[in-house]
Amino acid sequence: MAVVAQQSTQVQRTDPARTGWIGRTRRAVEFGADRDTIVVALAGFLLRGGIIPLALPSVVLPSVIGLAGATGVSAFAIDGRPTPWFYEMAAIAAALVAVWLIVALLIGSMIDIWLIQASGSGEPHAAGEPRPLPDPRVLIDMMGIRAMCLAPLAVAIAWAGGQIYTAIYSELTLPTNLAAPLPLRVVENAIGPVSIVALVWLATEVVGAVSVRRLVLFDTGILRSLGEGIGQLILRPVSSAATICLSYGISIVAAGAALLATATAFNWCLIAARNQQSIPVTIGLGSFGTTRDVRGLVFVGAATTLALAWMAALGISGLASAWRSAALTNETADARYESETSRPETELGLSVSPQETTGD
């Protein structure tokens, strides 16, 4: 715990410069642009499930017939109800997801500690400095905070699961628009439950992110960190809302741009692979098309574009994750400094600011 105490002292020593919200945001951008920071933040983002939305545009979802052929059994009865085999597979999948969540919480907590301590040090090139392994108790407390924040999300998913399942089954059996991807059609048919799950996820993610930073920086324990994290969001509504909206907004925009780039490049690969005739013939170049077939080159170009799109998507995701982590860390450190500097005046009933002096 000496590492946590030392980090808390360092944050309190470097933050009194009080550069304001713009200054904290600028420092977060500088920290997030570091190469080491991007790599570490990207690892945490992918481990916690970020790989799923990034890979989704490059996956061809199977049809009902394809699913039946892959399973070799009837997963659903004639009336649409799941069979016992389906429940067995669902239980196995749930166990695998539970193991993945535990691993993600453990390694993700270690990555969070690295990012929080590096961004909270206030020193240039802090991301490249070696750091000792975190205290196991801190890791357990961080996992406890994350697990407690997952409880409301689990309740929301359980509540919305039935409606989302109905929308998925309806689109698989009687699709409304084959031109639109299946996930978009499911979201459109279950927009209410999906929106509620998304809002609950965002709220729990914000509370958990602020709470773990108070735990790492100030060693306040699980319940106190959660309480002070919620209190920080309530007592600093403007600054907290600005940091949250900007950091998470940029992350959402970055994720959307990454999804659009990979989806477009993947569609180019599909078109190039499925084209049955020469490209010059397709675009109407006449007799030139009978002697020149550049389908292979077009496919190679599309595949290269897909690879570049994936590299750009990974880089953007890592940059956005690193910047968001640093922005929340700076906001939390500033909130603690502000509360500590205002406490003496509040106890004495004084109205002067900490910078004011009476003079001799």
Short mmCIF file of C-alpha atoms in Angstrom, two decimals:
data_model
loop_
_atom_site.label_atom_id
_atom_site.label_comp_id
_atom_site.label_asym_id
_atom_site.label_seq_id
_atom_site.Cartn_x
_atom_site.Cartn_y
_atom_site.Cartn_z
CA MET A 1 0.00 0.00 0.00
CA ALA A 2 3.04 2.23 0.13
CA VAL A 3 2.80 2.64 -3.64
CA VAL A 4 -0.76 3.96 -3.36
CA ALA A 5 0.17 6.35 -0.57
CA GLN A 6 3.15 7.63 -2.52
CA GLN A 7 0.98 8.15 -5.58
CA SER A 8 -1.61 10.08 -3.56
CA THR A 9 1.09 12.37 -2.20
CA GLN A 10 2.49 12.93 -5.67
CA VAL A 11 -0.91 13.82 -7.10
CA GLN A 12 -1.55 16.33 -4.33
CA ARG A 13 1.89 17.86 -4.91
CA THR A 14 1.54 18.31 -8.67
CA ASP A 15 -2.12 19.30 -8.93
CA PRO A 16 -2.10 22.60 -6.97
CA ALA A 17 -1.05 24.37 -10.15
CA ARG A 18 -4.80 24.49 -10.80
CA THR A 19 -4.69 24.84 -14.56
CA GLY A 20 -8.48 24.52 -14.77
CA TRP A 21 -10.65 22.25 -16.91
CA ILE A 22 -8.98 23.27 -20.16
CA GLY A 23 -5.54 22.65 -18.72
CA ARG A 24 -6.56 19.23 -17.41
CA THR A 25 -8.00 18.36 -20.80
CA ARG A 26 -4.79 19.46 -22.55
CA ARG A 27 -2.69 17.30 -20.21
CA ALA A 28 -4.97 14.35 -20.89
CA VAL A 29 -4.55 14.79 -24.64
CA GLU A 30 -0.77 14.93 -24.28
CA PHE A 31 -0.76 11.82 -22.12
CA GLY A 32 -3.06 9.91 -24.48
CA ALA A 33 -0.86 10.65 -27.49
CA ASP A 34 2.08 8.73 -26.00
CA ARG A 35 2.83 5.49 -27.88
CA ASP A 36 3.23 3.37 -24.74
CA THR A 37 -0.03 4.70 -23.37
CA ILE A 38 -1.93 3.89 -26.57
CA VAL A 39 -0.68 0.29 -26.56
CA VAL A 40 -1.58 -0.31 -22.91
CA ALA A 41 -4.98 1.37 -23.19
CA LEU A 42 -5.75 -0.58 -26.37
CA ALA A 43 -4.99 -3.86 -24.57
CA GLY A 44 -7.47 -2.99 -21.84
CA PHE A 45 -10.09 -1.87 -24.35
CA LEU A 46 -9.88 -5.09 -26.38
CA LEU A 47 -9.80 -7.33 -23.31
CA ARG A 48 -12.95 -5.78 -21.87
CA GLY A 49 -14.96 -6.50 -24.98
CA GLY A 50 -13.86 -3.82 -27.40
CA ILE A 51 -12.81 -6.49 -29.87
CA ILE A 52 -16.46 -7.49 -30.36
CA PRO A 53 -17.78 -4.24 -31.93
CA LEU A 54 -14.57 -3.83 -33.92
CA ALA A 55 -14.79 -7.34 -35.38
CA LEU A 56 -18.56 -7.31 -35.92
CA PRO A 57 -18.49 -5.53 -39.32
CA SER A 58 -16.04 -8.15 -40.62
CA VAL A 59 -18.19 -11.13 -39.64
CA VAL A 60 -20.88 -12.65 -41.84
CA LEU A 61 -23.66 -13.76 -39.51
CA PRO A 62 -25.13 -17.17 -40.38
CA SER A 63 -28.73 -17.63 -41.44
CA VAL A 64 -31.27 -19.83 -39.65
CA ILE A 65 -30.49 -22.69 -42.04
CA GLY A 66 -26.78 -22.19 -41.48
CA LEU A 67 -27.23 -22.27 -37.71
CA ALA A 68 -29.25 -25.47 -37.95
CA GLY A 69 -26.59 -27.06 -40.14
CA ALA A 70 -23.80 -26.03 -37.76
CA THR A 71 -25.50 -27.35 -34.63
CA GLY A 72 -26.82 -30.56 -36.20
CA VAL A 73 -29.76 -30.53 -33.80
CA SER A 74 -32.97 -28.61 -33.43
CA ALA A 75 -32.24 -25.75 -31.05
CA PHE A 76 -35.80 -24.49 -31.18
CA ALA A 77 -39.11 -26.27 -31.11
CA ILE A 78 -41.78 -25.73 -33.75
CA ASP A 79 -43.52 -23.14 -31.56
CA GLY A 80 -40.26 -21.19 -31.23
CA ARG A 81 -39.37 -22.22 -27.69
CA PRO A 82 -35.76 -23.28 -26.96
CA THR A 83 -35.03 -26.98 -26.55
CA PRO A 84 -33.11 -28.54 -23.59
CA TRP A 85 -30.01 -28.69 -25.79
CA PHE A 86 -30.19 -24.94 -26.27
CA TYR A 87 -30.26 -24.39 -22.50
CA GLU A 88 -27.24 -26.67 -22.06
CA MET A 89 -25.26 -24.73 -24.64
CA ALA A 90 -26.40 -21.47 -23.06
CA ALA A 91 -25.15 -22.66 -19.66
CA ILE A 92 -21.75 -23.58 -21.12
CA ALA A 93 -21.56 -20.22 -22.88
CA ALA A 94 -22.48 -18.44 -19.62
CA ALA A 95 -19.68 -20.27 -17.78
CA LEU A 96 -17.15 -19.27 -20.45
CA VAL A 97 -18.34 -15.66 -20.30
CA ALA A 98 -17.99 -15.70 -16.51
CA VAL A 99 -14.39 -16.89 -16.78
CA TRP A 100 -13.68 -14.23 -19.39
CA LEU A 101 -15.21 -11.54 -17.15
CA ILE A 102 -13.02 -12.57 -14.21
CA VAL A 103 -9.89 -12.49 -16.33
CA ALA A 104 -10.94 -9.17 -17.86
CA LEU A 105 -11.59 -7.69 -14.41
CA LEU A 106 -8.20 -8.83 -13.11
CA ILE A 107 -6.00 -7.82 -16.03
CA GLY A 108 -8.15 -4.78 -16.77
CA SER A 109 -7.67 -3.59 -13.18
CA MET A 110 -3.89 -3.90 -13.53
CA ILE A 111 -4.04 -1.85 -16.73
CA ASP A 112 -6.23 0.74 -14.99
CA ILE A 113 -3.70 1.11 -12.18
CA TRP A 114 -0.89 1.62 -14.67
CA LEU A 115 -2.82 4.29 -16.57
CA ILE A 116 -4.06 6.06 -13.43
CA GLN A 117 -0.63 6.25 -11.83
CA ALA A 118 1.06 7.29 -15.06
CA SER A 119 -1.45 10.04 -15.87
CA GLY A 120 -1.74 11.19 -12.25
CA SER A 121 2.00 11.64 -11.76
CA GLY A 122 1.97 14.97 -13.61
CA GLU A 123 5.46 14.35 -15.02
CA PRO A 124 6.41 14.28 -18.71
CA HIS A 125 7.05 10.87 -20.30
CA ALA A 126 5.63 9.15 -17.23
CA ALA A 127 4.05 6.47 -19.39
CA GLY A 128 7.43 4.99 -20.31
CA GLU A 129 8.67 4.63 -16.73
CA PRO A 130 8.71 1.13 -15.16
CA ARG A 131 6.24 0.63 -12.33
CA PRO A 132 6.00 -2.04 -9.61
CA LEU A 133 3.22 -4.60 -9.57
CA PRO A 134 0.10 -3.30 -7.81
CA ASP A 135 -0.91 -4.40 -4.33
CA PRO A 136 -3.16 -7.51 -4.55
CA ARG A 137 -5.60 -5.90 -2.12
CA VAL A 138 -6.02 -2.93 -4.43
CA LEU A 139 -6.70 -5.29 -7.33
CA ILE A 140 -9.33 -7.15 -5.33
CA ASP A 141 -10.98 -3.88 -4.26
CA MET A 142 -11.03 -2.64 -7.85
CA MET A 143 -12.59 -5.91 -9.01
CA GLY A 144 -15.16 -5.53 -6.25
CA ILE A 145 -16.08 -2.03 -7.42
CA ARG A 146 -16.40 -3.15 -11.02
CA ALA A 147 -18.48 -6.17 -9.99
CA MET A 148 -20.83 -4.00 -7.92
CA CYS A 149 -21.24 -1.64 -10.85
CA LEU A 150 -22.10 -4.60 -13.11
CA ALA A 151 -25.08 -5.55 -10.91
CA PRO A 152 -27.45 -2.81 -12.20
CA LEU A 153 -26.37 -3.59 -15.76
CA ALA A 154 -27.14 -7.28 -15.24
CA VAL A 155 -30.61 -6.37 -13.97
CA ALA A 156 -31.21 -4.15 -17.01
CA ILE A 157 -30.04 -6.87 -19.40
CA ALA A 158 -32.24 -9.46 -17.68
CA TRP A 159 -35.23 -7.13 -17.98
CA ALA A 160 -34.60 -6.35 -21.64
CA GLY A 161 -33.42 -9.84 -22.60
CA GLY A 162 -36.88 -11.18 -23.39
CA GLN A 163 -37.76 -8.36 -25.78
CA ILE A 164 -34.36 -8.46 -27.47
CA TYR A 165 -34.65 -12.23 -27.88
CA THR A 166 -38.07 -11.82 -29.47
CA ALA A 167 -36.69 -9.24 -31.89
CA ILE A 168 -33.77 -11.51 -32.84
CA TYR A 169 -36.01 -14.53 -33.39
CA SER A 170 -38.45 -12.50 -35.49
CA GLU A 171 -35.67 -11.16 -37.71
CA LEU A 172 -34.14 -14.61 -38.14
CA THR A 173 -37.42 -16.23 -39.13
CA LEU A 174 -39.26 -13.36 -40.86
CA PRO A 175 -36.72 -10.63 -41.70
CA THR A 176 -38.20 -7.21 -42.33
CA ASN A 177 -35.41 -5.86 -44.57
CA LEU A 178 -32.64 -8.10 -45.87
CA ALA A 179 -30.72 -5.08 -47.14
CA ALA A 180 -30.03 -3.92 -43.55
CA PRO A 181 -27.64 -5.85 -41.25
CA LEU A 182 -29.25 -8.05 -38.61
CA PRO A 183 -27.95 -6.04 -35.59
CA LEU A 184 -29.46 -2.83 -36.98
CA ARG A 185 -32.82 -4.50 -37.54
CA VAL A 186 -32.80 -5.93 -34.01
CA VAL A 187 -31.98 -2.52 -32.51
CA GLU A 188 -34.73 -0.90 -34.56
CA ASN A 189 -37.34 -3.43 -33.38
CA ALA A 190 -36.23 -3.24 -29.73
CA ILE A 191 -35.09 0.39 -29.54
CA GLY A 192 -36.60 0.96 -26.08
CA PRO A 193 -34.93 -1.93 -24.20
CA VAL A 194 -31.65 -1.43 -26.05
CA SER A 195 -31.61 2.29 -25.15
CA ILE A 196 -32.26 1.56 -21.48
CA VAL A 197 -29.46 -1.01 -21.38
CA ALA A 198 -27.10 1.47 -23.06
CA LEU A 199 -27.96 4.25 -20.57
CA VAL A 200 -27.54 1.95 -17.58
CA TRP A 201 -24.22 0.74 -18.95
CA LEU A 202 -22.98 4.31 -19.42
CA ALA A 203 -24.04 5.32 -15.90
CA THR A 204 -22.41 2.31 -14.24
CA GLU A 205 -19.28 2.72 -16.35
CA VAL A 206 -18.90 6.36 -15.29
CA VAL A 207 -19.49 5.65 -11.60
CA GLY A 208 -17.08 2.70 -11.70
CA ALA A 209 -14.39 4.68 -13.52
CA VAL A 210 -14.48 7.55 -11.02
CA SER A 211 -14.65 5.20 -8.01
CA VAL A 212 -11.63 3.09 -8.99
CA ARG A 213 -9.62 6.27 -9.48
CA ARG A 214 -10.42 7.44 -5.99
CA LEU A 215 -9.47 4.00 -4.72
CA VAL A 216 -6.10 3.94 -6.48
CA LEU A 217 -5.16 7.56 -5.88
CA PHE A 218 -6.37 7.96 -2.30
CA ASP A 219 -6.82 4.40 -0.92
CA THR A 220 -10.37 5.00 0.33
CA GLY A 221 -11.76 1.45 0.27
CA ILE A 222 -14.60 -0.02 -1.78
CA LEU A 223 -17.71 1.49 -0.19
CA ARG A 224 -16.14 4.88 0.49
CA SER A 225 -14.76 5.07 -3.05
CA LEU A 226 -18.19 4.32 -4.48
CA GLY A 227 -19.85 6.88 -2.21
CA GLU A 228 -17.28 9.59 -2.90
CA GLY A 229 -17.35 8.77 -6.62
CA ILE A 230 -21.11 9.34 -6.76
CA GLY A 231 -20.72 12.42 -4.59
CA GLN A 232 -18.06 13.83 -6.90
CA LEU A 233 -20.41 13.54 -9.87
CA ILE A 234 -23.19 15.26 -7.89
CA LEU A 235 -21.12 18.03 -6.27
CA ARG A 236 -19.24 18.92 -9.49
CA PRO A 237 -22.01 18.63 -12.09
CA VAL A 238 -20.65 21.06 -14.67
CA SER A 239 -17.02 19.95 -14.67
CA SER A 240 -17.93 16.27 -14.38
CA ALA A 241 -20.51 16.48 -17.15
CA ALA A 242 -18.09 18.31 -19.44
CA THR A 243 -15.36 15.72 -18.87
CA ILE A 244 -17.72 12.77 -19.26
CA CYS A 245 -19.51 14.10 -22.35
CA LEU A 246 -16.29 15.07 -24.10
CA SER A 247 -14.27 11.96 -23.23
CA TYR A 248 -17.00 9.41 -23.84
CA GLY A 249 -18.35 11.38 -26.80
CA ILE A 250 -14.97 11.28 -28.52
CA SER A 251 -14.71 7.55 -27.73
CA ILE A 252 -18.13 6.90 -29.30
CA VAL A 253 -17.24 8.95 -32.39
CA ALA A 254 -13.90 7.14 -32.67
CA ALA A 255 -15.61 3.76 -32.36
CA GLY A 256 -18.18 4.77 -34.98
CA ALA A 257 -15.48 5.90 -37.39
CA ALA A 258 -13.56 2.66 -36.84
CA LEU A 259 -16.69 0.58 -37.45
CA LEU A 260 -17.53 2.52 -40.60
CA ALA A 261 -14.01 2.16 -41.99
CA THR A 262 -13.75 -1.58 -41.33
CA ALA A 263 -17.30 -2.26 -42.56
CA THR A 264 -16.70 -0.35 -45.80
CA ALA A 265 -13.39 -2.07 -46.49
CA PHE A 266 -14.91 -5.49 -45.71
CA ASN A 267 -17.76 -4.84 -48.14
CA TRP A 268 -15.19 -3.98 -50.81
CA CYS A 269 -13.52 -7.33 -50.17
CA LEU A 270 -16.85 -9.15 -50.53
CA ILE A 271 -17.67 -7.38 -53.79
CA ALA A 272 -14.22 -8.08 -55.21
CA ALA A 273 -14.38 -11.76 -54.19
CA ARG A 274 -17.89 -12.37 -55.53
CA ASN A 275 -17.54 -10.58 -58.86
CA GLN A 276 -18.03 -13.19 -61.60
CA GLN A 277 -16.69 -11.23 -64.55
CA SER A 278 -13.75 -9.02 -65.44
CA ILE A 279 -13.73 -5.57 -63.89
CA PRO A 280 -13.33 -3.80 -67.28
CA VAL A 281 -16.42 -5.64 -68.54
CA THR A 282 -18.33 -4.66 -65.42
CA ILE A 283 -17.58 -0.96 -65.86
CA GLY A 284 -18.08 -1.11 -69.65
CA LEU A 285 -14.64 -0.73 -71.22
CA GLY A 286 -15.59 -2.83 -74.25
CA SER A 287 -13.06 -5.12 -75.91
CA PHE A 288 -10.37 -4.20 -73.35
CA GLY A 289 -12.23 -6.35 -70.87
CA THR A 290 -11.70 -9.51 -72.92
CA THR A 291 -7.92 -9.40 -72.54
CA ARG A 292 -7.41 -7.77 -69.13
CA ASP A 293 -8.74 -9.30 -65.92
CA VAL A 294 -7.72 -7.30 -62.85
CA ARG A 295 -10.01 -8.97 -60.33
CA GLY A 296 -7.03 -10.33 -58.44
CA LEU A 297 -5.45 -6.91 -58.11
CA VAL A 298 -8.75 -5.39 -57.03
CA PHE A 299 -9.17 -8.02 -54.31
CA VAL A 300 -5.60 -7.50 -53.09
CA GLY A 301 -6.23 -3.76 -52.98
CA ALA A 302 -9.48 -4.25 -51.04
CA ALA A 303 -7.79 -6.63 -48.60
CA THR A 304 -4.94 -4.15 -48.10
CA THR A 305 -7.48 -1.42 -47.44
CA LEU A 306 -9.20 -3.64 -44.87
CA ALA A 307 -5.88 -4.26 -43.10
CA LEU A 308 -5.11 -0.54 -43.03
CA ALA A 309 -8.63 0.20 -41.77
CA TRP A 310 -8.14 -2.30 -38.94
CA MET A 311 -4.80 -0.75 -37.98
CA ALA A 312 -6.37 2.70 -37.97
CA ALA A 313 -9.33 1.42 -35.93
CA LEU A 314 -7.02 -0.09 -33.33
CA GLY A 315 -4.93 3.07 -33.12
CA ILE A 316 -7.96 5.32 -32.77
CA SER A 317 -9.51 3.05 -30.13
CA GLY A 318 -6.31 2.99 -28.07
CA LEU A 319 -5.88 6.76 -28.32
CA ALA A 320 -9.47 7.43 -27.28
CA SER A 321 -9.26 4.98 -24.35
CA ALA A 322 -5.99 6.48 -23.09
CA TRP A 323 -7.29 10.03 -23.34
CA ARG A 324 -10.55 9.12 -21.57
CA SER A 325 -8.65 7.46 -18.72
CA ALA A 326 -6.36 10.46 -18.25
CA ALA A 327 -9.26 12.94 -18.39
CA LEU A 328 -11.16 11.10 -15.65
CA THR A 329 -8.01 10.75 -13.54
CA ASN A 330 -7.25 14.48 -13.75
CA GLU A 331 -10.86 15.31 -12.91
CA THR A 332 -10.81 13.04 -9.86
CA ALA A 333 -7.49 14.40 -8.60
CA ASP A 334 -8.72 17.98 -9.00
CA ALA A 335 -11.93 17.17 -7.13
CA ARG A 336 -9.93 15.79 -4.19
CA TYR A 337 -7.58 18.79 -4.16
CA GLU A 338 -10.52 21.20 -4.25
CA SER A 339 -12.27 19.48 -1.34
CA GLU A 340 -9.10 19.42 0.78
CA THR A 341 -8.21 23.08 0.20
CA SER A 342 -11.74 24.25 0.98
CA ARG A 343 -12.15 22.21 4.16
CA PRO A 344 -10.27 24.54 6.59
CA GLU A 345 -12.23 27.58 5.49
CA THR A 346 -15.51 25.67 5.74
CA GLU A 347 -14.71 24.50 9.27
CA LEU A 348 -13.73 28.00 10.42
CA GLY A 349 -16.63 29.73 8.69
CA LEU A 350 -14.30 31.78 6.49
CA SER A 351 -15.16 32.83 2.94
CA VAL A 352 -11.66 33.63 1.64
CA SER A 353 -10.14 31.46 -1.06
CA PRO A 354 -7.02 29.31 -0.36
CA GLN A 355 -4.85 31.69 -2.38
CA GLU A 356 -5.79 34.78 -0.35
CA THR A 357 -3.57 35.91 2.54
CA THR A 358 -4.15 38.51 5.19
CA GLY A 359 -0.67 40.00 5.12
CA ASP A 360 1.43 41.14 8.05
#
